[in-house]
Tab-separated table of C-alpha atoms in Angstrom:
chain	number	residue	atom	x	y	z
A	1	UNK	CA	-19.575	-23.840	-19.106
A	2	UNK	CA	-17.444	-20.693	-19.267
A	3	UNK	CA	-19.846	-18.796	-17.020
A	4	UNK	CA	-19.688	-21.581	-14.438
A	5	UNK	CA	-15.885	-21.601	-14.540
A	6	UNK	CA	-15.743	-17.816	-14.077
A	7	UNK	CA	-18.210	-18.077	-11.219
A	8	UNK	CA	-15.991	-20.628	-9.478
A	9	UNK	CA	-12.823	-18.630	-10.096
A	10	UNK	CA	-14.462	-15.566	-8.547
A	11	UNK	CA	-15.672	-17.658	-5.585
A	12	UNK	CA	-19.311	-16.904	-6.506
A	13	UNK	CA	-18.660	-13.195	-5.922
A	14	UNK	CA	-19.727	-11.835	-9.291
A	15	UNK	CA	-19.477	-8.064	-9.987
A	16	UNK	CA	-23.296	-7.750	-9.848
A	17	UNK	CA	-23.088	-4.785	-12.203
A	18	UNK	CA	-22.705	-4.822	-15.964
A	19	UNK	CA	-20.632	-1.633	-15.918
A	20	UNK	CA	-18.336	-3.027	-13.223
A	21	UNK	CA	-17.962	-6.298	-15.114
A	22	UNK	CA	-16.949	-4.426	-18.266
A	23	UNK	CA	-14.448	-2.342	-16.301
A	24	UNK	CA	-12.879	-5.438	-14.716
A	25	UNK	CA	-12.614	-7.221	-18.055
A	26	UNK	CA	-11.034	-4.116	-19.597
A	27	UNK	CA	-8.521	-3.884	-16.735
A	28	UNK	CA	-7.624	-7.569	-17.050
A	29	UNK	CA	-7.165	-7.387	-20.816
A	30	UNK	CA	-5.305	-4.082	-20.593
A	31	UNK	CA	-2.815	-5.423	-18.065
A	32	UNK	CA	-2.401	-8.676	-20.010
A	33	UNK	CA	-1.741	-6.917	-23.332
A	34	UNK	CA	0.298	-3.926	-22.117
A	35	UNK	CA	3.695	-5.308	-23.280
A	36	UNK	CA	2.318	-5.674	-26.816
A	37	UNK	CA	0.031	-2.661	-27.093
A	38	UNK	CA	2.368	-0.274	-25.225
A	39	UNK	CA	5.853	-1.750	-25.594
A	40	UNK	CA	7.568	1.221	-23.967
A	41	UNK	CA	9.245	0.928	-20.585
A	42	UNK	CA	7.089	3.611	-18.966
A	43	UNK	CA	3.810	1.855	-19.792
A	44	UNK	CA	5.066	-1.446	-18.415
A	45	UNK	CA	6.274	0.267	-15.247
A	46	UNK	CA	2.857	1.863	-14.715
A	47	UNK	CA	1.056	-1.434	-15.344
A	48	UNK	CA	3.400	-3.284	-12.977
A	49	UNK	CA	2.797	-0.671	-10.282
A	50	UNK	CA	-0.959	-1.059	-10.775
A	51	UNK	CA	-0.713	-4.816	-10.218
A	52	UNK	CA	1.437	-4.435	-7.101
A	53	UNK	CA	-0.967	-1.894	-5.641
A	54	UNK	CA	-3.965	-4.086	-6.440
A	55	UNK	CA	-2.516	-6.857	-4.268
A	56	UNK	CA	-1.389	-4.420	-1.555
A	57	UNK	CA	-4.703	-2.549	-1.379
A	58	UNK	CA	-6.777	-5.737	-1.481
A	59	UNK	CA	-4.721	-7.136	1.405
A	60	UNK	CA	-5.336	-3.953	3.413
A	61	UNK	CA	-9.047	-4.060	2.610
A	62	UNK	CA	-9.095	-7.599	3.969
A	63	UNK	CA	-8.222	-5.976	7.292
A	64	UNK	CA	-10.139	-2.689	7.092
A	65	UNK	CA	-13.111	-3.380	4.850
A	66	UNK	CA	-13.944	-6.904	6.025
A	67	UNK	CA	-12.726	-6.994	9.643
A	68	UNK	CA	-13.123	-3.299	10.456
A	69	UNK	CA	-9.549	-2.968	11.772
A	70	UNK	CA	-7.499	0.175	11.128
A	71	UNK	CA	-3.777	-0.523	10.946
A	72	UNK	CA	-0.913	1.759	9.954
A	73	UNK	CA	1.663	-1.038	9.943
A	74	UNK	CA	0.658	-2.400	6.558
A	75	UNK	CA	3.570	-0.856	4.694
A	76	UNK	CA	5.909	-2.457	7.230
A	77	UNK	CA	4.908	-5.899	5.972
A	78	UNK	CA	5.091	-4.585	2.415
A	79	UNK	CA	8.672	-3.502	3.080
A	80	UNK	CA	9.543	-6.808	4.746
A	81	UNK	CA	8.626	-8.626	1.549
A	82	UNK	CA	10.683	-6.285	-0.613
A	83	UNK	CA	13.671	-6.445	1.740
A	84	UNK	CA	13.428	-10.234	1.906
A	85	UNK	CA	13.992	-10.497	-1.850
A	86	UNK	CA	16.630	-7.747	-1.886
A	87	UNK	CA	18.712	-9.074	1.023
A	88	UNK	CA	18.546	-12.704	-0.104
A	89	UNK	CA	19.508	-11.835	-3.696
A	90	UNK	CA	22.357	-9.627	-2.479
A	91	UNK	CA	23.736	-12.209	-0.047
A	92	UNK	CA	23.157	-15.405	-2.060
A	93	UNK	CA	23.543	-13.990	-5.549
A	94	UNK	CA	21.129	-14.125	-8.466
A	95	UNK	CA	19.242	-17.401	-8.526
A	96	UNK	CA	15.919	-19.063	-7.873
A	97	UNK	CA	17.178	-20.346	-4.527
A	98	UNK	CA	17.785	-16.780	-3.373
A	99	UNK	CA	14.257	-15.779	-4.388
A	100	UNK	CA	12.755	-18.766	-2.576
A	101	UNK	CA	14.787	-18.062	0.574
A	102	UNK	CA	13.864	-14.373	0.433
A	103	UNK	CA	10.134	-15.046	0.088
A	104	UNK	CA	10.147	-17.711	2.804
A	105	UNK	CA	12.148	-15.558	5.246
A	106	UNK	CA	9.949	-12.515	4.624
A	107	UNK	CA	6.768	-14.533	5.169
A	108	UNK	CA	8.181	-16.006	8.382
A	109	UNK	CA	9.115	-12.575	9.776
A	110	UNK	CA	5.746	-11.100	8.808
A	111	UNK	CA	3.929	-14.069	10.326
A	112	UNK	CA	5.723	-13.627	13.634
A	113	UNK	CA	5.298	-9.842	13.784
A	114	UNK	CA	1.642	-9.844	12.736
A	115	UNK	CA	0.872	-12.587	15.245
A	116	UNK	CA	2.530	-10.644	18.057
A	117	UNK	CA	0.791	-7.404	17.071
A	118	UNK	CA	-2.535	-9.177	16.855
A	119	UNK	CA	-2.284	-11.005	20.146
A	120	UNK	CA	-1.032	-8.060	22.172
A	121	UNK	CA	-2.835	-5.177	20.507
A	122	UNK	CA	-6.204	-6.316	19.180
A	123	UNK	CA	-7.656	-6.518	22.683
A	124	UNK	CA	-7.509	-2.727	22.948
A	125	UNK	CA	-9.860	-0.207	21.326
A	126	UNK	CA	-9.557	0.597	17.637
A	127	UNK	CA	-7.852	3.981	17.979
A	128	UNK	CA	-5.252	2.592	20.394
A	129	UNK	CA	-4.536	-0.315	18.066
A	130	UNK	CA	-4.038	2.117	15.178
A	131	UNK	CA	-1.591	4.157	17.272
A	132	UNK	CA	0.335	1.037	18.293
A	133	UNK	CA	0.697	-0.092	14.677
A	134	UNK	CA	1.839	3.400	13.684
A	135	UNK	CA	4.535	3.321	16.373
A	136	UNK	CA	5.698	-0.156	15.308
A	137	UNK	CA	5.866	0.872	11.645
A	138	UNK	CA	7.859	4.018	12.489
A	139	UNK	CA	10.306	2.006	14.584
A	140	UNK	CA	10.761	-0.513	11.764
A	141	UNK	CA	11.409	2.268	9.254
A	142	UNK	CA	14.121	3.703	11.516
A	143	UNK	CA	15.622	0.249	12.029
A	144	UNK	CA	15.736	-0.427	8.278
A	145	UNK	CA	17.489	2.904	7.688
A	146	UNK	CA	20.148	2.242	10.332
A	147	UNK	CA	21.003	-1.390	9.596
A	148	UNK	CA	23.064	-0.387	6.585
A	149	UNK	CA	25.108	-3.623	6.563
A	150	UNK	CA	21.961	-5.572	5.755
A	151	UNK	CA	19.546	-3.102	4.187
A	152	UNK	CA	21.922	-0.641	2.524
A	153	UNK	CA	20.638	2.174	4.747
A	154	UNK	CA	19.150	5.172	2.979
A	155	UNK	CA	20.749	4.095	-0.332
A	156	UNK	CA	18.919	0.781	-0.391
A	157	UNK	CA	19.953	-2.392	-2.201
A	158	UNK	CA	20.257	-3.092	-5.913
A	159	UNK	CA	20.427	-6.725	-6.973
A	160	UNK	CA	20.225	-9.036	-9.951
A	161	UNK	CA	17.626	-11.660	-10.754
A	162	UNK	CA	17.964	-15.101	-12.399
A	163	UNK	CA	18.849	-15.073	-16.062
A	164	UNK	CA	15.360	-16.192	-17.051
A	165	UNK	CA	13.930	-12.962	-15.637
A	166	UNK	CA	16.360	-10.683	-17.444
A	167	UNK	CA	13.731	-10.220	-20.162
A	168	UNK	CA	11.304	-7.580	-18.889
A	169	UNK	CA	8.360	-9.268	-20.583
A	170	UNK	CA	9.040	-12.530	-18.767
A	171	UNK	CA	9.300	-10.674	-15.454
A	172	UNK	CA	6.124	-8.762	-16.270
A	173	UNK	CA	4.061	-11.865	-16.958
A	174	UNK	CA	5.419	-13.550	-13.842
A	175	UNK	CA	4.177	-10.506	-11.939
A	176	UNK	CA	0.835	-10.669	-13.770
A	177	UNK	CA	0.332	-14.361	-12.985
A	178	UNK	CA	1.243	-13.950	-9.318
A	179	UNK	CA	-0.955	-10.870	-8.856
A	180	UNK	CA	-3.927	-12.606	-10.493
A	181	UNK	CA	-3.489	-15.699	-8.315
A	182	UNK	CA	-3.226	-13.618	-5.142
A	183	UNK	CA	-6.363	-11.611	-5.961
A	184	UNK	CA	-8.324	-14.810	-6.644
A	185	UNK	CA	-7.032	-16.258	-3.363
A	186	UNK	CA	-8.246	-13.197	-1.447
A	187	UNK	CA	-11.621	-13.465	-3.163
A	188	UNK	CA	-11.822	-17.045	-1.961
A	189	UNK	CA	-10.965	-16.022	1.608
A	190	UNK	CA	-13.487	-13.186	1.909
A	191	UNK	CA	-16.276	-15.337	0.457
A	192	UNK	CA	-15.522	-18.306	2.718
A	193	UNK	CA	-17.216	-18.928	6.095
A	194	UNK	CA	-14.170	-17.270	7.663
A	195	UNK	CA	-14.812	-14.132	5.648
A	196	UNK	CA	-18.487	-14.124	6.627
A	197	UNK	CA	-17.517	-14.253	10.291
A	198	UNK	CA	-15.152	-11.311	9.783
A	199	UNK	CA	-17.992	-9.281	8.303
A	200	UNK	CA	-20.233	-10.229	11.219
A	201	UNK	CA	-17.549	-9.057	13.652
A	202	UNK	CA	-17.193	-5.824	11.707
A	203	UNK	CA	-20.924	-5.144	11.922
A	204	UNK	CA	-21.380	-6.073	15.592
A	205	UNK	CA	-18.513	-7.676	17.493
A	206	UNK	CA	-20.570	-8.045	20.696
A	207	UNK	CA	-23.248	-10.054	18.920
A	208	UNK	CA	-20.623	-12.200	17.188
A	209	UNK	CA	-19.006	-12.884	20.555
A	210	UNK	CA	-22.393	-13.703	22.078
A	211	UNK	CA	-23.202	-16.392	19.493
A	212	UNK	CA	-19.909	-18.174	20.140
A	213	UNK	CA	-17.216	-16.689	17.898
A	214	UNK	CA	-13.949	-15.734	19.565
A	215	UNK	CA	-13.511	-12.338	17.967
A	216	UNK	CA	-9.890	-11.904	19.101
A	217	UNK	CA	-8.904	-15.114	17.320
A	218	UNK	CA	-10.630	-14.129	14.085
A	219	UNK	CA	-9.204	-10.604	14.175
A	220	UNK	CA	-5.722	-11.968	14.802
A	221	UNK	CA	-6.044	-14.378	11.882
A	222	UNK	CA	-7.260	-11.568	9.616
A	223	UNK	CA	-4.287	-9.478	10.713
A	224	UNK	CA	-1.918	-12.345	9.908
A	225	UNK	CA	-3.480	-13.066	6.499
A	226	UNK	CA	-3.477	-9.396	5.561
A	227	UNK	CA	0.187	-9.097	6.528
A	228	UNK	CA	1.190	-12.171	4.504
A	229	UNK	CA	-0.519	-10.915	1.363
A	230	UNK	CA	1.101	-7.491	1.831
A	231	UNK	CA	4.462	-9.241	2.171
A	232	UNK	CA	3.926	-11.031	-1.126
A	233	UNK	CA	3.032	-7.694	-2.732
A	234	UNK	CA	6.367	-6.344	-1.504
A	235	UNK	CA	8.121	-9.342	-3.028
A	236	UNK	CA	6.493	-8.573	-6.381
A	237	UNK	CA	7.621	-4.945	-6.158
A	238	UNK	CA	11.235	-5.956	-5.510
A	239	UNK	CA	11.148	-8.472	-8.366
A	240	UNK	CA	10.058	-5.784	-10.779
A	241	UNK	CA	12.267	-2.913	-9.616
A	242	UNK	CA	15.346	-5.026	-8.770
A	243	UNK	CA	15.955	-2.494	-6.040
A	244	UNK	CA	14.554	-1.675	-2.639
A	245	UNK	CA	15.066	1.121	-0.139
A	246	UNK	CA	13.210	2.727	2.766
A	247	UNK	CA	11.396	5.250	0.579
A	248	UNK	CA	10.473	2.578	-1.963
A	249	UNK	CA	8.444	0.265	0.263
A	250	UNK	CA	8.382	1.595	3.849
A	251	UNK	CA	7.407	5.219	3.300
A	252	UNK	CA	4.332	6.443	5.162
A	253	UNK	CA	3.235	8.085	1.899
A	254	UNK	CA	2.544	4.597	0.556
A	255	UNK	CA	0.239	3.997	3.512
A	256	UNK	CA	-1.630	7.195	2.691
A	257	UNK	CA	-1.912	6.123	-0.953
A	258	UNK	CA	-3.363	2.784	0.126
A	259	UNK	CA	-5.955	4.518	2.300
A	260	UNK	CA	-6.936	6.813	-0.571
A	261	UNK	CA	-7.276	3.913	-2.994
A	262	UNK	CA	-9.458	1.952	-0.567
A	263	UNK	CA	-11.795	4.936	-0.193
A	264	UNK	CA	-11.887	5.618	-3.939
A	265	UNK	CA	-12.511	2.014	-4.968
A	266	UNK	CA	-14.801	1.070	-2.104
A	267	UNK	CA	-14.243	-0.727	1.188
A	268	UNK	CA	-15.320	-4.283	1.742
A	269	UNK	CA	-14.804	-5.436	-1.840
A	270	UNK	CA	-11.733	-6.815	-3.571
A	271	UNK	CA	-12.936	-5.298	-6.832
A	272	UNK	CA	-12.594	-1.860	-5.284
A	273	UNK	CA	-8.854	-2.466	-4.992
A	274	UNK	CA	-8.671	-3.186	-8.731
A	275	UNK	CA	-10.619	-0.110	-9.841
A	276	UNK	CA	-9.133	2.245	-7.261
A	277	UNK	CA	-5.536	1.172	-7.911
A	278	UNK	CA	-5.907	1.646	-11.645
A	279	UNK	CA	-7.401	5.132	-11.349
A	280	UNK	CA	-4.992	6.308	-8.665
A	281	UNK	CA	-1.795	5.056	-10.319
A	282	UNK	CA	-2.853	6.425	-13.716
A	283	UNK	CA	-3.643	9.812	-12.170
A	284	UNK	CA	-0.392	9.788	-10.227
A	285	UNK	CA	1.723	8.921	-13.261
A	286	UNK	CA	-0.074	10.773	-16.053
A	287	UNK	CA	-1.621	13.844	-14.425
A	288	UNK	CA	1.645	15.777	-14.475
A	289	UNK	CA	2.170	14.971	-18.158
A	290	UNK	CA	-1.367	16.100	-19.036
A	291	UNK	CA	-0.859	19.356	-17.155
A	292	UNK	CA	2.415	19.919	-19.015
A	293	UNK	CA	0.500	19.648	-22.288
A	294	UNK	CA	-2.243	22.005	-21.089
A	295	UNK	CA	0.084	24.626	-19.565
A	296	UNK	CA	1.034	26.341	-22.894
A	297	UNK	CA	-2.656	26.761	-23.766
A	298	UNK	CA	-3.281	28.982	-20.733
A	299	UNK	CA	0.094	30.691	-20.623
A	300	UNK	CA	-1.424	34.172	-21.003
A	301	UNK	CA	-3.804	33.862	-18.036
A	302	UNK	CA	-1.908	34.785	-14.841
A	303	UNK	CA	-3.760	32.800	-12.154
A	304	UNK	CA	-4.815	29.908	-14.358
A	305	UNK	CA	-1.300	29.414	-15.729
A	306	UNK	CA	-0.032	29.096	-12.165
A	307	UNK	CA	-2.696	26.569	-11.238
A	308	UNK	CA	-2.155	24.487	-14.383
A	309	UNK	CA	1.613	24.380	-13.877
A	310	UNK	CA	2.896	20.760	-13.792
A	311	UNK	CA	4.400	21.448	-10.368
A	312	UNK	CA	0.839	21.769	-9.014
A	313	UNK	CA	-0.164	18.234	-9.947
A	314	UNK	CA	-0.481	17.159	-6.303
A	315	UNK	CA	-3.031	19.937	-5.765
A	316	UNK	CA	-5.219	18.639	-8.566
A	317	UNK	CA	-4.757	15.052	-7.410
A	318	UNK	CA	-6.179	16.156	-4.071
A	319	UNK	CA	-9.069	17.894	-5.827
A	320	UNK	CA	-9.838	14.740	-7.784
A	321	UNK	CA	-9.803	12.741	-4.564
A	322	UNK	CA	-12.219	15.151	-2.848
A	323	UNK	CA	-14.568	15.023	-5.836
A	324	UNK	CA	-14.456	11.223	-5.942
A	325	UNK	CA	-15.293	10.986	-2.240
A	326	UNK	CA	-18.131	13.500	-2.657
A	327	UNK	CA	-19.717	11.778	-5.634
A	328	UNK	CA	-18.873	8.197	-4.575
A	329	UNK	CA	-19.167	8.080	-0.765
A	330	UNK	CA	-19.272	4.268	-0.838
A	331	UNK	CA	-16.544	4.025	-3.450
A	332	UNK	CA	-16.852	3.509	-7.175
A	333	UNK	CA	-17.659	-0.191	-6.855
A	334	UNK	CA	-20.260	0.499	-4.169
A	335	UNK	CA	-21.878	3.135	-6.374
A	336	UNK	CA	-22.019	0.850	-9.403
A	337	UNK	CA	-23.516	-1.998	-7.397
A	338	UNK	CA	-26.034	0.331	-5.763
A	339	UNK	CA	-27.172	1.573	-9.175
A	340	UNK	CA	-27.634	-2.014	-10.278
A	341	UNK	CA	-29.707	-2.871	-7.199
A	342	UNK	CA	-31.983	0.157	-7.753
A	343	UNK	CA	-32.861	-0.828	-11.291
A	344	UNK	CA	-36.460	-2.102	-11.512
A	345	UNK	CA	-36.954	-5.769	-12.187
A	346	UNK	CA	-38.842	-6.290	-15.453
A	347	UNK	CA	-42.331	-7.681	-14.898
A	348	UNK	CA	-43.346	-10.795	-16.778
A	349	UNK	CA	-46.520	-10.516	-18.790
A	350	UNK	CA	-49.364	-12.644	-17.604
A	351	UNK	CA	-50.447	-15.301	-20.035
A	352	UNK	CA	-54.161	-15.309	-20.766
């Protein structure tokens, strides 16, 4: 009974690897129990960032991994969601109505922009589409920085939430519930007939067009869905931080982080977003602290002490990324599933 329920919740897309299943269960339990096991503010902030990035990366993989579309405008929709909550809460005051208006307005803006980008840009070749989305995202970042009356400019906007969310644990579990629901929804989409068509277009768009699928329509819909999920991820970020600014949600560095996480976790699988986001955020938040602990141990070695300095943590993060790409060319999830598929099937003994 439980196995059947889990199978339905995962839209019949089981991990297909015992190691991957154990990792996913550990991630789910770890995120669910973080406020009790690690009651400190820093641990909850890291866990909240992991959940936001899981939704953001999975929404981008819906576009890149399943439809084969490269877009650099993903953080624009992420920022629209965060600014929707921030502007509505600032203008209307703390309340559930402000949150509802902010989410609805952000989704409407993202729907319109993603539809326009899809209709006018997806007819061109992939590299030209990527360049167009990069230009649109850069223009939106400049616009958000200059409209200081609405966005707060470079300083951003700080706001208050409803009284019920003043408790950080309540806000955390609201974030946890929303992130879980969004991930399950994306699993349902990619394992639906619509998702199968997207994968067919990714593999061979000419053949998909020849058998009757209008590839432009499906690519546009995937662009719209990906943008809406990214917008909701931005809303979750603003709810947790209670602040938003250009560097918080619109920075191009976030886009680079998303690309790295997709490669690390594995393209074309929602589970890759879960594993990759966890590893990347933990490395990003804890690597500098680990290097600070190790630095006194090598203080007498000239070159090594310089390399182990906490200020060099970005260097080692890059090294870890290169090693992960080298050893896991198909991503961690792809590697685990490939190992499972290579295992020999046990032969049944013949009965005399």
